[in-house]
Short mmCIF file of C-alpha atoms and ligand atoms in Angstrom, two decimals:
data_model
loop_
_atom_site.label_atom_id
_atom_site.label_comp_id
_atom_site.label_asym_id
_atom_site.label_seq_id
_atom_site.Cartn_x
_atom_site.Cartn_y
_atom_site.Cartn_z
CA UNK A 1172 -109.40 -28.52 55.69
CA UNK A 1173 -107.60 -28.39 52.30
CA UNK A 1174 -108.22 -25.04 50.61
CA UNK A 1175 -109.56 -26.68 47.45
CA UNK A 1176 -112.68 -28.01 49.19
CA UNK A 1177 -113.70 -24.64 50.59
CA UNK A 1178 -115.03 -23.06 47.47
CA UNK A 1179 -117.64 -25.71 46.46
CA UNK A 1180 -118.94 -25.77 50.06
CA UNK A 1181 -119.02 -22.02 50.14
CA UNK A 1182 -120.93 -21.98 46.84
CA UNK A 1183 -123.40 -24.50 48.22
CA UNK A 1184 -123.94 -22.44 51.36
CA UNK A 1185 -124.53 -19.31 49.33
CA UNK A 1186 -127.03 -20.94 47.02
CA UNK A 1187 -128.80 -22.60 49.99
CA UNK A 1188 -128.99 -19.16 51.54
CA UNK A 1189 -130.61 -17.77 48.42
CA UNK A 1190 -133.13 -20.61 48.34
CA UNK A 1191 -134.02 -19.97 52.00
CA UNK A 1192 -134.43 -16.26 51.45
CA UNK A 1193 -136.61 -16.95 48.45
CA UNK A 1194 -138.76 -19.53 50.32
CA UNK A 1195 -139.24 -17.32 53.37
CA UNK A 1196 -139.93 -14.35 51.19
CA UNK A 1197 -142.54 -16.32 49.28
CA UNK A 1198 -144.16 -17.59 52.49
CA UNK A 1199 -144.19 -14.11 53.98
CA UNK A 1200 -145.78 -12.75 50.85
CA UNK A 1201 -148.36 -15.57 50.88
CA UNK A 1202 -149.48 -15.64 54.47
CA UNK A 1203 -151.88 -13.05 55.76
CA UNK A 1204 -150.43 -10.75 58.39
CA UNK A 1205 -151.02 -11.92 61.92
CA UNK A 1206 -151.15 -10.01 65.14
CA UNK A 1207 -147.77 -10.11 66.83
CA UNK A 1208 -147.84 -11.62 70.30
CA UNK A 1209 -148.67 -8.65 72.48
CA UNK A 1210 -145.86 -9.04 74.95
CA UNK A 1211 -144.09 -5.83 74.11
CA UNK A 1212 -141.29 -7.57 72.23
CA UNK A 1213 -140.69 -5.23 69.37
CA UNK A 1214 -137.59 -6.95 68.07
CA UNK A 1215 -139.14 -9.86 66.17
CA UNK A 1216 -138.15 -9.77 62.54
CA UNK A 1217 -140.90 -9.46 59.99
CA UNK A 1218 -140.21 -13.00 58.77
CA UNK A 1219 -140.59 -14.48 62.27
CA UNK A 1220 -143.91 -12.78 62.78
CA UNK A 1221 -145.36 -13.70 59.46
CA UNK A 1222 -144.40 -17.35 59.50
CA UNK A 1223 -145.45 -18.10 63.04
CA UNK A 1224 -148.19 -20.72 62.62
CA UNK A 1225 -151.46 -19.89 64.34
CA UNK A 1226 -152.70 -21.96 67.28
CA UNK A 1227 -155.65 -22.92 65.07
CA UNK A 1228 -153.13 -24.71 62.80
CA UNK A 1229 -151.04 -26.15 65.63
CA UNK A 1230 -153.84 -27.83 67.59
CA UNK A 1231 -155.13 -30.00 64.70
CA UNK A 1232 -151.51 -30.93 63.95
CA UNK A 1233 -150.81 -31.82 67.59
CA UNK A 1234 -153.83 -34.10 67.80
CA UNK A 1235 -153.57 -35.57 64.30
CA UNK A 1236 -151.65 -38.66 65.39
CA UNK A 1237 -153.72 -39.23 68.54
CA UNK A 1238 -157.20 -38.93 67.10
CA UNK A 1239 -159.49 -41.97 67.19
CA UNK A 1240 -161.42 -42.79 63.99
CA UNK A 1241 -165.25 -42.41 64.07
CA UNK A 1242 -165.80 -46.20 63.99
CA UNK A 1243 -162.57 -47.43 65.61
CA UNK A 1244 -163.69 -50.78 67.11
CA UNK A 1245 -161.98 -50.18 70.47
CA UNK A 1246 -160.85 -47.27 72.57
CA UNK A 1247 -158.34 -47.68 75.39
CA UNK A 1248 -157.36 -45.24 78.06
CA UNK A 1249 -155.67 -45.06 81.43
CA UNK A 1250 -158.39 -44.64 84.03
CA UNK A 1251 -158.24 -42.72 87.28
CA UNK A 1252 -156.88 -45.74 89.13
CA UNK A 1253 -154.08 -45.86 86.53
CA UNK A 1254 -155.48 -49.04 85.01
CA UNK A 1255 -155.83 -49.60 81.29
CA UNK A 1256 -159.50 -49.63 80.34
CA UNK A 1257 -160.63 -50.91 76.96
CA UNK A 1258 -164.04 -50.05 75.55
CA UNK A 1259 -165.62 -51.66 72.52
CA UNK A 1260 -168.01 -50.09 70.05
CA UNK A 1261 -171.26 -51.97 69.50
CA UNK A 1262 -171.48 -53.87 66.21
CA UNK A 1263 -172.47 -52.00 63.04
CA UNK A 1264 -171.59 -48.45 64.03
CA UNK A 1265 -173.73 -45.86 62.23
CA UNK A 1266 -171.14 -43.09 61.92
CA UNK A 1267 -168.14 -44.19 59.88
CA UNK A 1268 -167.07 -40.87 58.43
CA UNK A 1269 -166.00 -37.67 60.07
CA UNK A 1270 -168.86 -35.19 60.34
CA UNK A 1271 -166.58 -32.15 60.31
CA UNK A 1272 -168.50 -28.93 60.01
CA UNK A 1273 -171.85 -30.70 60.31
CA UNK A 1274 -171.14 -30.63 64.05
CA UNK A 1275 -171.22 -27.44 66.06
CA UNK A 1276 -169.49 -27.34 69.44
CA UNK A 1277 -171.39 -24.68 71.34
CA UNK A 1278 -170.65 -22.51 74.32
CA UNK A 1279 -173.35 -20.23 75.58
CA UNK A 1280 -172.85 -17.43 78.09
CA UNK A 1281 -174.40 -14.20 79.17
CA UNK A 1282 -171.08 -13.24 80.75
CA UNK A 1283 -167.89 -12.03 79.13
CA UNK A 1284 -165.02 -14.48 79.63
CA UNK A 1285 -163.02 -13.43 82.69
CA UNK A 1286 -159.80 -14.08 80.77
CA UNK A 1287 -160.76 -11.46 78.20
CA UNK A 1288 -160.69 -8.72 80.83
CA UNK A 1289 -157.35 -10.07 82.06
CA UNK A 1290 -155.96 -10.14 78.53
CA UNK A 1291 -156.91 -6.52 77.93
CA UNK A 1292 -154.95 -5.62 81.04
CA UNK A 1293 -151.95 -7.51 79.65
CA UNK A 1294 -152.40 -10.48 81.96
CA UNK A 1295 -151.97 -13.93 80.44
CA UNK A 1296 -150.73 -16.64 82.66
CA UNK A 1297 -151.98 -20.22 82.86
CA UNK A 1298 -151.90 -20.17 86.65
CA UNK A 1299 -154.16 -17.15 86.75
CA UNK A 1300 -156.56 -18.37 84.12
CA UNK A 1301 -160.12 -18.68 85.40
CA UNK A 1302 -161.79 -22.10 85.21
CA UNK A 1303 -164.62 -20.74 83.03
CA UNK A 1304 -162.09 -19.82 80.35
CA UNK A 1305 -160.31 -23.15 80.77
CA UNK A 1306 -163.61 -24.95 80.14
CA UNK A 1307 -164.32 -22.89 77.04
CA UNK A 1308 -160.75 -23.40 75.78
CA UNK A 1309 -161.18 -27.15 76.28
CA UNK A 1310 -164.28 -27.06 74.05
CA UNK A 1311 -162.65 -24.91 71.39
CA UNK A 1312 -159.54 -27.10 71.38
CA UNK A 1313 -161.78 -30.12 70.93
CA UNK A 1314 -163.54 -28.48 67.96
CA UNK A 1315 -160.20 -27.56 66.35
CA UNK A 1316 -158.75 -31.03 66.88
CA UNK A 1317 -161.59 -32.65 64.91
CA UNK A 1318 -162.49 -29.92 62.43
CA UNK A 1319 -165.92 -29.23 63.91
CA UNK A 1320 -167.49 -25.81 63.77
CA UNK A 1321 -167.40 -23.81 66.97
CA UNK A 1322 -169.38 -20.92 68.39
CA UNK A 1323 -169.30 -19.02 71.63
CA UNK A 1324 -172.67 -17.32 71.78
CA UNK A 1325 -173.02 -14.36 74.06
CA UNK A 1326 -176.69 -14.13 74.78
CA UNK A 1327 -178.63 -11.25 76.27
CA UNK A 1328 -179.91 -11.64 79.83
CA UNK A 1329 -183.57 -12.43 80.36
CA UNK A 1330 -185.46 -9.94 82.47
CA UNK A 1331 -187.92 -12.37 83.98
CA UNK A 1332 -186.00 -15.64 84.27
CA UNK A 1333 -182.68 -17.20 85.14
CA UNK A 1334 -179.81 -16.87 82.64
CA UNK A 1335 -179.69 -20.61 81.87
CA UNK A 1336 -183.06 -20.24 80.10
CA UNK A 1337 -181.06 -18.99 77.06
CA UNK A 1338 -180.34 -22.59 76.05
CA UNK A 1339 -183.50 -23.62 74.11
CA UNK A 1340 -183.67 -20.49 71.92
CA UNK A 1341 -179.94 -20.51 71.09
CA UNK A 1342 -180.12 -24.18 70.13
CA UNK A 1343 -183.24 -23.59 68.01
CA UNK A 1344 -181.61 -20.67 66.19
CA UNK A 1345 -178.56 -22.69 65.11
CA UNK A 1346 -179.58 -26.33 64.73
CA UNK A 1347 -180.89 -25.83 61.17
CA UNK A 1348 -177.30 -25.18 60.00
CA UNK A 1349 -175.92 -28.45 61.39
CA UNK A 1350 -176.56 -32.16 61.82
CA UNK A 1351 -175.58 -32.03 65.49
CA UNK A 1352 -174.95 -29.40 68.11
CA UNK A 1353 -172.91 -30.50 71.09
CA UNK A 1354 -173.59 -28.02 73.83
CA UNK A 1355 -171.44 -27.77 76.95
CA UNK A 1356 -171.75 -25.69 80.11
CA UNK A 1357 -168.49 -23.90 80.88
CA UNK A 1358 -167.94 -26.27 83.81
CA UNK A 1359 -168.26 -29.34 81.58
CA UNK A 1360 -165.25 -30.78 79.73
CA UNK A 1361 -164.49 -33.33 77.06
CA UNK A 1362 -162.52 -35.90 78.99
CA UNK A 1363 -160.57 -37.04 75.90
CA UNK A 1364 -159.73 -34.36 73.37
CA UNK A 1365 -158.71 -37.08 70.90
CA UNK A 1366 -162.00 -39.01 71.07
CA UNK A 1367 -164.41 -37.63 68.43
CA UNK A 1368 -168.14 -36.99 68.77
CA UNK A 1369 -168.81 -39.59 66.05
CA UNK A 1370 -167.29 -42.35 68.20
CA UNK A 1371 -169.49 -41.38 71.15
CA UNK A 1372 -172.58 -41.25 68.90
CA UNK A 1373 -171.73 -44.82 67.90
CA UNK A 1374 -171.03 -45.91 71.46
CA UNK A 1375 -174.28 -44.45 72.77
CA UNK A 1376 -176.25 -45.67 69.74
CA UNK A 1377 -177.72 -42.29 68.92
CA UNK A 1378 -180.37 -42.98 66.27
CA UNK A 1379 -181.67 -40.53 63.65
CA UNK A 1380 -184.92 -40.02 65.63
CA UNK A 1381 -183.14 -38.87 68.80
CA UNK A 1382 -183.56 -35.12 68.97
CA UNK A 1383 -181.90 -34.45 72.33
CA UNK A 1384 -179.48 -36.59 74.31
CA UNK A 1385 -178.59 -35.74 77.92
CA UNK A 1386 -177.10 -37.55 80.89
CA UNK A 1387 -179.04 -38.27 84.06
CA UNK A 1388 -178.21 -36.54 87.30
CA UNK A 1389 -176.90 -38.62 90.21
CA UNK A 1390 -179.26 -40.57 92.37
CA UNK A 1391 -178.34 -40.66 96.03
CA UNK A 1392 -180.09 -43.38 98.09
CA UNK A 1393 -179.80 -41.26 101.24
CA UNK A 1394 -181.50 -38.31 99.49
CA UNK A 1395 -183.60 -40.08 96.84
CA UNK A 1396 -185.71 -37.05 95.88
CA UNK A 1397 -182.96 -34.42 95.45
CA UNK A 1398 -182.70 -34.64 91.68
CA UNK A 1399 -186.15 -36.07 91.04
CA UNK A 1400 -189.17 -34.56 89.28
CA UNK A 1401 -192.74 -34.61 90.63
CA UNK A 1402 -193.15 -38.21 89.49
CA UNK A 1403 -190.01 -39.13 91.42
CA UNK A 1404 -188.06 -39.64 88.22
CA UNK A 1405 -184.45 -38.48 88.07
CA UNK A 1406 -183.84 -35.29 86.10
CA UNK A 1407 -181.49 -35.10 83.15
CA UNK A 1408 -178.73 -32.52 83.26
CA UNK A 1409 -178.66 -29.78 80.61
CA UNK A 1410 -174.93 -29.10 81.12
CA UNK A 1411 -174.14 -31.43 78.22
CA UNK A 1412 -176.54 -31.93 75.34
CA UNK A 1413 -176.31 -33.52 71.93
CA UNK A 1414 -179.01 -31.95 69.80
CA UNK A 1415 -179.73 -33.59 66.48
CA UNK A 1416 -181.36 -31.83 63.56
CA UNK A 1417 -184.47 -33.90 62.81
CA UNK A 1418 -188.18 -33.36 62.26
CA UNK A 1419 -189.02 -33.02 65.97
CA UNK A 1420 -186.16 -30.92 67.24
CA UNK A 1421 -187.58 -27.44 66.59
CA UNK A 1422 -190.90 -28.44 68.16
CA UNK A 1423 -189.25 -29.72 71.31
CA UNK A 1424 -187.05 -26.62 71.66
CA UNK A 1425 -190.03 -24.31 71.14
CA UNK A 1426 -192.14 -26.17 73.69
CA UNK A 1427 -189.25 -25.94 76.14
CA UNK A 1428 -188.57 -22.24 75.49
CA UNK A 1429 -192.25 -21.38 75.94
CA UNK A 1430 -192.81 -23.73 78.89
CA UNK A 1431 -192.76 -20.92 81.52
CA UNK A 1432 -195.52 -19.04 79.67
CA UNK A 1433 -197.92 -21.48 81.40
CA UNK A 1434 -199.93 -21.91 78.18
CA UNK A 1435 -199.12 -25.46 77.11
CA UNK A 1436 -197.71 -26.42 80.51
CA UNK A 1437 -199.68 -25.11 83.45
CA UNK A 1438 -197.38 -24.38 86.38
CA UNK A 1439 -194.11 -24.36 84.43
CA UNK A 1440 -193.49 -20.69 85.30
CA UNK A 1441 -192.53 -22.04 88.73
CA UNK A 1442 -189.11 -22.74 87.17
CA UNK A 1443 -188.39 -19.26 85.81
CA UNK A 1444 -186.23 -18.36 88.79
CA UNK A 1445 -185.62 -21.28 91.17
CA UNK A 1446 -183.24 -24.16 90.59
CA UNK A 1447 -182.99 -26.08 88.40
CA UNK A 1448 -184.61 -23.60 86.03
CA UNK A 1449 -184.82 -24.84 82.40
CA UNK A 1450 -183.44 -28.19 83.53
CA UNK A 1451 -186.40 -28.75 85.86
CA UNK A 1452 -188.85 -27.57 83.20
CA UNK A 1453 -187.39 -30.09 80.75
CA UNK A 1454 -187.57 -32.92 83.28
CA UNK A 1455 -190.97 -32.04 84.72
CA UNK A 1456 -192.80 -31.37 81.45
CA UNK A 1457 -191.03 -31.53 78.10
CA UNK A 1458 -189.64 -35.06 78.20
CA UNK A 1459 -193.08 -36.52 78.93
CA UNK A 1460 -194.41 -35.17 75.64
CA UNK A 1461 -191.42 -36.26 73.56
CA UNK A 1462 -190.26 -39.40 75.34
CA UNK A 1463 -189.37 -41.23 72.13
CA UNK A 1464 -187.07 -38.48 70.87
CA UNK A 1465 -185.14 -37.97 74.09
CA UNK A 1466 -182.19 -40.18 74.90
CA UNK A 1467 -181.10 -40.37 78.52
CA UNK A 1468 -177.51 -41.47 79.16
CA UNK A 1469 -176.30 -42.99 82.42
CA UNK A 1470 -174.84 -40.40 84.78
CA UNK A 1471 -171.56 -42.35 84.80
CA UNK A 1472 -170.98 -41.73 81.10
CA UNK A 1473 -171.40 -37.99 80.73
CA UNK A 1474 -171.88 -36.26 84.08
CA UNK A 1475 -169.89 -35.68 87.27
CA UNK A 1476 -166.17 -36.12 87.81
CA UNK A 1477 -163.70 -38.45 89.54
CA UNK A 1478 -164.42 -38.82 93.22
CA UNK A 1479 -168.21 -38.57 92.92
CA UNK A 1480 -169.58 -41.75 94.46
CA UNK A 1481 -173.32 -41.50 93.67
CA UNK A 1482 -174.39 -43.42 90.56
CA UNK A 1483 -170.72 -43.72 89.44
CA UNK A 1484 -170.96 -40.18 88.07
CA UNK A 1485 -167.27 -39.96 87.34
CA UNK A 1486 -167.48 -38.41 83.88
CA UNK A 1487 -166.25 -41.24 81.71
CA UNK A 1488 -166.54 -39.29 78.43
CA UNK A 1489 -167.83 -35.91 79.48
CA UNK A 1490 -167.16 -34.38 82.86
CA UNK A 1491 -169.32 -31.87 84.62
CA UNK A 1492 -167.78 -30.22 87.64
CA UNK A 1493 -170.73 -29.21 89.83
CA UNK A 1494 -168.07 -28.51 92.48
CA UNK A 1495 -164.24 -28.52 92.50
CA UNK A 1496 -164.31 -26.36 89.39
CA UNK A 1497 -160.57 -25.70 89.57
CA UNK A 1498 -160.14 -29.27 88.29
CA UNK A 1499 -161.41 -28.19 84.87
CA UNK A 1500 -157.92 -26.77 84.37
CA UNK A 1501 -156.37 -30.13 85.28
CA UNK A 1502 -158.44 -31.85 82.59
CA UNK A 1503 -157.45 -29.27 80.03
CA UNK A 1504 -153.77 -29.49 81.00
CA UNK A 1505 -153.86 -33.30 80.97
CA UNK A 1506 -155.18 -33.35 77.42
CA UNK A 1507 -152.76 -30.72 76.17
CA UNK A 1508 -149.79 -32.46 77.78
CA UNK A 1509 -150.82 -35.71 76.13
CA UNK A 1510 -150.74 -34.06 72.73
CA UNK A 1511 -147.47 -32.24 73.33
CA UNK A 1512 -145.69 -35.22 74.92
CA UNK A 1513 -146.37 -37.73 72.15
CA UNK A 1514 -144.31 -35.98 69.42
CA UNK A 1515 -141.49 -35.40 71.91
CA UNK A 1516 -141.61 -39.02 73.00
CA UNK A 1517 -141.42 -40.03 69.35
CA UNK A 1518 -138.35 -37.88 68.68
CA UNK A 1519 -136.43 -39.60 71.48
CA UNK A 1520 -137.78 -43.07 70.69
CA UNK A 1521 -136.88 -42.84 67.00
CA UNK A 1522 -133.87 -40.62 67.52
CA UNK A 1523 -134.92 -38.23 64.83
CA UNK A 1524 -133.24 -34.82 64.82
CA UNK A 1525 -130.10 -36.60 66.05
CA UNK A 1526 -130.90 -35.87 69.69
CA UNK A 1527 -129.27 -39.03 71.01
CA UNK A 1528 -125.52 -39.30 70.80
CA UNK A 1529 -124.01 -42.67 71.71
CA UNK A 1530 -120.95 -42.47 73.91
CA UNK A 1531 -119.55 -45.96 73.43
CA UNK A 1532 -116.41 -45.54 75.41
CA UNK A 1533 -116.27 -43.44 78.54
CA UNK A 1534 -112.91 -41.83 77.93
CA UNK A 1535 -111.90 -38.24 77.32
CA UNK A 1536 -110.48 -38.04 73.82
C1 LIG B 3089 -156.66 -51.23 89.20
O1 LIG B 3089 -155.56 -52.07 89.31
C2 LIG B 3089 -155.20 -52.43 90.62
C3 LIG B 3089 -153.95 -53.26 90.55
O2 LIG B 3089 -153.00 -52.61 89.78
C4 LIG B 3089 -156.33 -53.20 91.25
O3 LIG B 3089 -156.02 -53.50 92.57
C5 LIG B 3089 -157.60 -52.37 91.20
O4 LIG B 3089 -158.69 -53.13 91.66
C6 LIG B 3089 -157.87 -51.90 89.80
N1 LIG B 3089 -158.99 -50.99 89.83
C7 LIG B 3089 -160.01 -51.11 89.06
C8 LIG B 3089 -161.08 -50.09 89.23
O5 LIG B 3089 -160.11 -51.99 88.23
C1 LIG B 3090 -188.69 -42.06 95.10
O1 LIG B 3090 -188.01 -43.18 94.57
C2 LIG B 3090 -187.02 -43.70 95.40
C3 LIG B 3090 -186.39 -44.88 94.70
O2 LIG B 3090 -185.86 -44.45 93.47
C4 LIG B 3090 -187.60 -44.13 96.75
O3 LIG B 3090 -186.56 -44.55 97.58
C5 LIG B 3090 -188.31 -42.95 97.35
O4 LIG B 3090 -188.95 -43.36 98.54
C6 LIG B 3090 -189.35 -42.42 96.39
N1 LIG B 3090 -190.02 -41.26 96.95
C7 LIG B 3090 -191.32 -41.11 96.90
C8 LIG B 3090 -191.85 -39.84 97.52
O5 LIG B 3090 -192.06 -41.92 96.42
#
């Protein structure tokens, strides 16, 4: 290099350095302090710590280019037989705009997350993560990806009834703040993190008068009465519910919550303890008084998981792992890998960042 060209380059490098220092300094001053990753690494510089984006920023960014619009006319995916499946929205979809914080994604537990105990002991490894946490993380990731509100409610235990009876009161106490609450049991997952609630509302034709939407349980011809109520009608499953804020919702939730008091519904207290608890009470009593405001979805659309043969309950949009709960982690991993792989795939496909170097002639220079 001729000596004359060194000094302008050197000057450029120095001024670039100053700009960088200034920019990082400004960012560090701007961003609120964040907890350093608790892995005992004490050697991270202050700048590294303060400019590390939070996972709550990264997840929306990761899904931003995958996300389906509320009224996207079609949705395609690779099914479990590795075939491309294409679904079409019905004509005139009702929800054309994102609902954002008008939707609450809700988890409800009386237990502490098992991963929280692990974390406090310094244990954080994907392979050790419990499926309950994986389910909850799937729901939270989904909320972040679409900008919905999210809550994990830790409810007190009942003294006189099964823990799942917490559902009606928790829903009643929060629905006034939202247009919709999408409630999920910890063993239920959103099959497609990138498919928004609005699209499913359109697909299922949820109307303003529908207060509660649930999927049916499977019907097995060899055991036709297993999931049936006293009128031999198949129960709906409360593991996934879309609750809409309308004029009848509070009344339905109150009737449901008070069902085991045996005042309005004689005999409902039968379901305080035995299976299927609040789910049986809803199917046996509540839905008969509010038929018009309850929407029942086919089991195939929002219940079960791949491999279930009865009623095609293979969890097309929402999966509910009654058994094989370890597979919740597979769903979560599948969705995360989709989001992480796409930007990597793009880098190689478009050769941004100069990753691909063409070797035109295979000789050693
Ligand atoms: C999936 O595609 C294969 C051929 O690639 C076909 O044999 C099979 O029937 C398809 N499955 C479904 C469920 O459509
Ligand atoms: C309940 O309905 C199923 C059909 O859905 C039928 O096979 C079964 O015999 C019925 N059971 C009773 C007790 O009526």
